[in-house]
């Protein structure tokens, strides 16, 4: 099973016309079409948390009701996991390397024995996922782009 973090889920709604904030990273948006195509084929194999869906919801706010509805449909199509207590020891270990939200995403993926692949567009999250034995998949980017 795959686990998608917020950086991946945001691409379900963010495109070239997104009103980025000054200084906000626009890089991953170039891969939004690849992400959406991949997700369309694999949605039944992807797990997320409400925290990850929240990142997509936040990204959808300035885009209107269609984008917000896209996130609602994602929540219905994907497997939504609760954040288990077992996620927090991993999150605590990596919390000094990545933002706390990213640390919890990684903790959830590591704690679930059914998850073997981490979907992310964050370089450090990808590196940490490999360190914890997860495969990393980033539709639109080459294998090992994070190395």
C-alpha atoms as a printed R data frame, in Angstrom:
    type eleno elety resid chain resno       x      y       z
1   ATOM     1    CA   UNK     A     1   0.000  0.000   0.000
2   ATOM     2    CA   UNK     A     2   1.063  3.593  -0.654
3   ATOM     3    CA   UNK     A     3   0.959  6.485   1.788
4   ATOM     4    CA   UNK     A     4   0.585 10.017   0.358
5   ATOM     5    CA   UNK     A     5   1.734 13.030   2.363
6   ATOM     6    CA   UNK     A     6   0.396 16.574   2.094
7   ATOM     7    CA   UNK     A     7   2.926 17.626  -0.549
8   ATOM     8    CA   UNK     A     8   1.512 14.991  -2.885
9   ATOM     9    CA   UNK     A     9  -2.142 15.542  -2.020
10  ATOM    10    CA   UNK     A    10  -1.873 19.300  -2.645
11  ATOM    11    CA   UNK     A    11  -1.093 18.531  -6.286
12  ATOM    12    CA   UNK     A    12  -4.595 17.121  -6.644
13  ATOM    13    CA   UNK     A    13  -5.830 20.726  -6.780
14  ATOM    14    CA   UNK     A    14  -2.802 23.006  -7.349
15  ATOM    15    CA   UNK     A    15  -1.902 23.935 -10.924
16  ATOM    16    CA   UNK     A    16  -0.010 26.565 -12.897
17  ATOM    17    CA   UNK     A    17  -2.677 29.155 -12.095
18  ATOM    18    CA   UNK     A    18  -2.402 28.690  -8.323
19  ATOM    19    CA   UNK     A    19  -1.974 31.971  -6.372
20  ATOM    20    CA   UNK     A    20   1.278 31.089  -4.628
21  ATOM    21    CA   UNK     A    21   2.431 33.203  -1.720
22  ATOM    22    CA   UNK     A    22   5.714 35.112  -2.131
23  ATOM    23    CA   UNK     A    23   8.558 32.715  -1.399
24  ATOM    24    CA   UNK     A    24   6.378 29.603  -1.640
25  ATOM    25    CA   UNK     A    25   7.947 26.729  -3.589
26  ATOM    26    CA   UNK     A    26   6.335 26.345  -7.020
27  ATOM    27    CA   UNK     A    27   8.552 23.464  -8.114
28  ATOM    28    CA   UNK     A    28   6.258 20.503  -7.508
29  ATOM    29    CA   UNK     A    29   3.394 22.045  -9.497
30  ATOM    30    CA   UNK     A    30   5.188 21.019 -12.694
31  ATOM    31    CA   UNK     A    31   4.399 17.432 -11.720
32  ATOM    32    CA   UNK     A    32   0.711 17.926 -10.889
33  ATOM    33    CA   UNK     A    33  -0.524 16.285 -14.104
34  ATOM    34    CA   UNK     A    34   1.698 13.244 -13.547
35  ATOM    35    CA   UNK     A    35   0.480 13.012  -9.936
36  ATOM    36    CA   UNK     A    36  -3.180 13.222 -10.939
37  ATOM    37    CA   UNK     A    37  -2.792 10.600 -13.679
38  ATOM    38    CA   UNK     A    38  -0.975  8.246 -11.314
39  ATOM    39    CA   UNK     A    39  -3.537  8.767  -8.537
40  ATOM    40    CA   UNK     A    40  -6.428  8.118 -10.906
41  ATOM    41    CA   UNK     A    41  -5.008  4.637 -11.565
42  ATOM    42    CA   UNK     A    42  -3.972  3.815  -7.986
43  ATOM    43    CA   UNK     A    43  -6.471  5.573  -5.703
44  ATOM    44    CA   UNK     A    44  -7.712  2.311  -4.240
45  ATOM    45    CA   UNK     A    45  -4.169  1.519  -3.035
46  ATOM    46    CA   UNK     A    46  -3.427  4.906  -1.406
47  ATOM    47    CA   UNK     A    47  -3.703  5.701   2.288
48  ATOM    48    CA   UNK     A    48  -3.769  9.212   3.749
49  ATOM    49    CA   UNK     A    49  -4.638 10.926   7.003
50  ATOM    50    CA   UNK     A    50  -7.044 13.767   7.654
51  ATOM    51    CA   UNK     A    51  -3.906 15.816   8.237
52  ATOM    52    CA   UNK     A    52  -2.811 15.196   4.641
53  ATOM    53    CA   UNK     A    53  -6.275 15.918   3.304
54  ATOM    54    CA   UNK     A    54  -6.158 19.131   5.310
55  ATOM    55    CA   UNK     A    55  -3.141 20.273   3.274
56  ATOM    56    CA   UNK     A    56  -5.147 19.703   0.108
57  ATOM    57    CA   UNK     A    57  -8.173 21.472   1.593
58  ATOM    58    CA   UNK     A    58  -6.044 24.496   2.477
59  ATOM    59    CA   UNK     A    59  -4.624 24.588  -1.045
60  ATOM    60    CA   UNK     A    60  -8.154 24.367  -2.480
61  ATOM    61    CA   UNK     A    61  -9.571 27.350  -0.568
62  ATOM    62    CA   UNK     A    62  -8.484 30.097  -3.007
63  ATOM    63    CA   UNK     A    63  -9.497 27.970  -6.017
64  ATOM    64    CA   UNK     A    64 -13.221 27.783  -5.359
65  ATOM    65    CA   UNK     A    65 -15.839 25.117  -4.895
66  ATOM    66    CA   UNK     A    66 -14.656 22.759  -7.657
67  ATOM    67    CA   UNK     A    67 -11.242 22.380  -6.032
68  ATOM    68    CA   UNK     A    68 -12.815 21.908  -2.607
69  ATOM    69    CA   UNK     A    69 -15.099 19.253  -4.079
70  ATOM    70    CA   UNK     A    70 -12.061 17.497  -5.566
71  ATOM    71    CA   UNK     A    71 -10.647 17.162  -2.063
72  ATOM    72    CA   UNK     A    72 -13.980 15.897  -0.734
73  ATOM    73    CA   UNK     A    73 -13.998 13.187  -3.412
74  ATOM    74    CA   UNK     A    74 -10.394 12.292  -2.539
75  ATOM    75    CA   UNK     A    75 -11.462 11.726   1.038
76  ATOM    76    CA   UNK     A    76 -14.100  9.306  -0.192
77  ATOM    77    CA   UNK     A    77 -11.834  7.435  -2.644
78  ATOM    78    CA   UNK     A    78  -8.666  7.056  -0.591
79  ATOM    79    CA   UNK     A    79  -8.144  5.024   2.580
80  ATOM    80    CA   UNK     A    80  -8.160  7.522   5.441
81  ATOM    81    CA   UNK     A    81  -6.088  6.329   8.405
82  ATOM    82    CA   UNK     A    82  -6.116  7.534  11.969
83  ATOM    83    CA   UNK     A    83  -2.776  8.701  13.300
84  ATOM    84    CA   UNK     A    84  -1.680  5.872  15.600
85  ATOM    85    CA   UNK     A    85   0.313  6.365  18.800
86  ATOM    86    CA   UNK     A    86   3.083  4.326  17.157
87  ATOM    87    CA   UNK     A    87   3.670  7.174  14.682
88  ATOM    88    CA   UNK     A    88   4.948  9.566  17.330
89  ATOM    89    CA   UNK     A    89   8.278  7.939  18.251
90  ATOM    90    CA   UNK     A    90   9.339  8.176  14.592
91  ATOM    91    CA   UNK     A    91   7.965 11.708  14.349
92  ATOM    92    CA   UNK     A    92   9.951 12.687  17.431
93  ATOM    93    CA   UNK     A    93  13.150 11.238  15.961
94  ATOM    94    CA   UNK     A    94  12.873 13.120  12.656
95  ATOM    95    CA   UNK     A    95  11.193 16.262  13.967
96  ATOM    96    CA   UNK     A    96  14.471 18.154  14.031
97  ATOM    97    CA   UNK     A    97  15.056 17.430  10.340
98  ATOM    98    CA   UNK     A    98  11.632 18.094   8.795
99  ATOM    99    CA   UNK     A    99   8.627 20.161   9.896
100 ATOM   100    CA   UNK     A   100   6.458 18.430  12.487
101 ATOM   101    CA   UNK     A   101   3.623 17.754  10.039
102 ATOM   102    CA   UNK     A   102   6.027 15.987   7.672
103 ATOM   103    CA   UNK     A   103   7.459 14.054  10.617
104 ATOM   104    CA   UNK     A   104   4.004 12.783  11.570
105 ATOM   105    CA   UNK     A   105   3.302 11.761   7.958
106 ATOM   106    CA   UNK     A   106   6.467  9.692   7.986
107 ATOM   107    CA   UNK     A   107   5.592  8.242  11.384
108 ATOM   108    CA   UNK     A   108   2.197  7.093  10.127
109 ATOM   109    CA   UNK     A   109   3.753  5.380   7.114
110 ATOM   110    CA   UNK     A   110   6.451  3.666   9.170
111 ATOM   111    CA   UNK     A   111   3.978  2.525  11.844
112 ATOM   112    CA   UNK     A   112   1.600  0.813   9.411
113 ATOM   113    CA   UNK     A   113   2.873 -2.632   8.361
114 ATOM   114    CA   UNK     A   114   0.744 -2.550   5.194
115 ATOM   115    CA   UNK     A   115   2.475  0.570   3.854
116 ATOM   116    CA   UNK     A   116   5.626 -0.042   1.858
117 ATOM   117    CA   UNK     A   117   5.796  3.075  -0.337
118 ATOM   118    CA   UNK     A   118   5.850  6.753   0.612
119 ATOM   119    CA   UNK     A   119   4.500  9.322  -1.873
120 ATOM   120    CA   UNK     A   120   6.074 12.742  -1.379
121 ATOM   121    CA   UNK     A   121   7.453 15.753  -3.224
122 ATOM   122    CA   UNK     A   122   9.585 16.797  -0.227
123 ATOM   123    CA   UNK     A   123  13.281 15.901  -0.617
124 ATOM   124    CA   UNK     A   124  14.072 15.427   3.074
125 ATOM   125    CA   UNK     A   125  10.899 13.401   3.672
126 ATOM   126    CA   UNK     A   126  11.872 11.122   0.790
127 ATOM   127    CA   UNK     A   127  15.371 10.662   2.192
128 ATOM   128    CA   UNK     A   128  14.035  9.846   5.650
129 ATOM   129    CA   UNK     A   129  11.459  7.437   4.235
130 ATOM   130    CA   UNK     A   130  14.274  5.488   2.558
131 ATOM   131    CA   UNK     A   131  16.228  5.528   5.809
132 ATOM   132    CA   UNK     A   132  13.222  3.872   7.491
133 ATOM   133    CA   UNK     A   133  13.020  1.225   4.765
134 ATOM   134    CA   UNK     A   134  10.122  2.587   2.730
135 ATOM   135    CA   UNK     A   135  10.185  2.834  -1.028
136 ATOM   136    CA   UNK     A   136   9.700  6.360  -2.371
137 ATOM   137    CA   UNK     A   137   7.524  7.184  -5.349
138 ATOM   138    CA   UNK     A   138   7.092 10.651  -6.795
139 ATOM   139    CA   UNK     A   139   5.060 10.642 -10.026
140 ATOM   140    CA   UNK     A   140   6.625 12.994 -12.568
141 ATOM   141    CA   UNK     A   141  10.111 12.817 -11.092
142 ATOM   142    CA   UNK     A   142  12.835 10.267 -11.840
143 ATOM   143    CA   UNK     A   143  13.703  7.471  -9.417
144 ATOM   144    CA   UNK     A   144  16.059  8.587  -6.668
145 ATOM   145    CA   UNK     A   145  15.550 12.302  -7.458
146 ATOM   146    CA   UNK     A   146  15.920 12.967  -3.739
147 ATOM   147    CA   UNK     A   147  19.376 11.367  -3.376
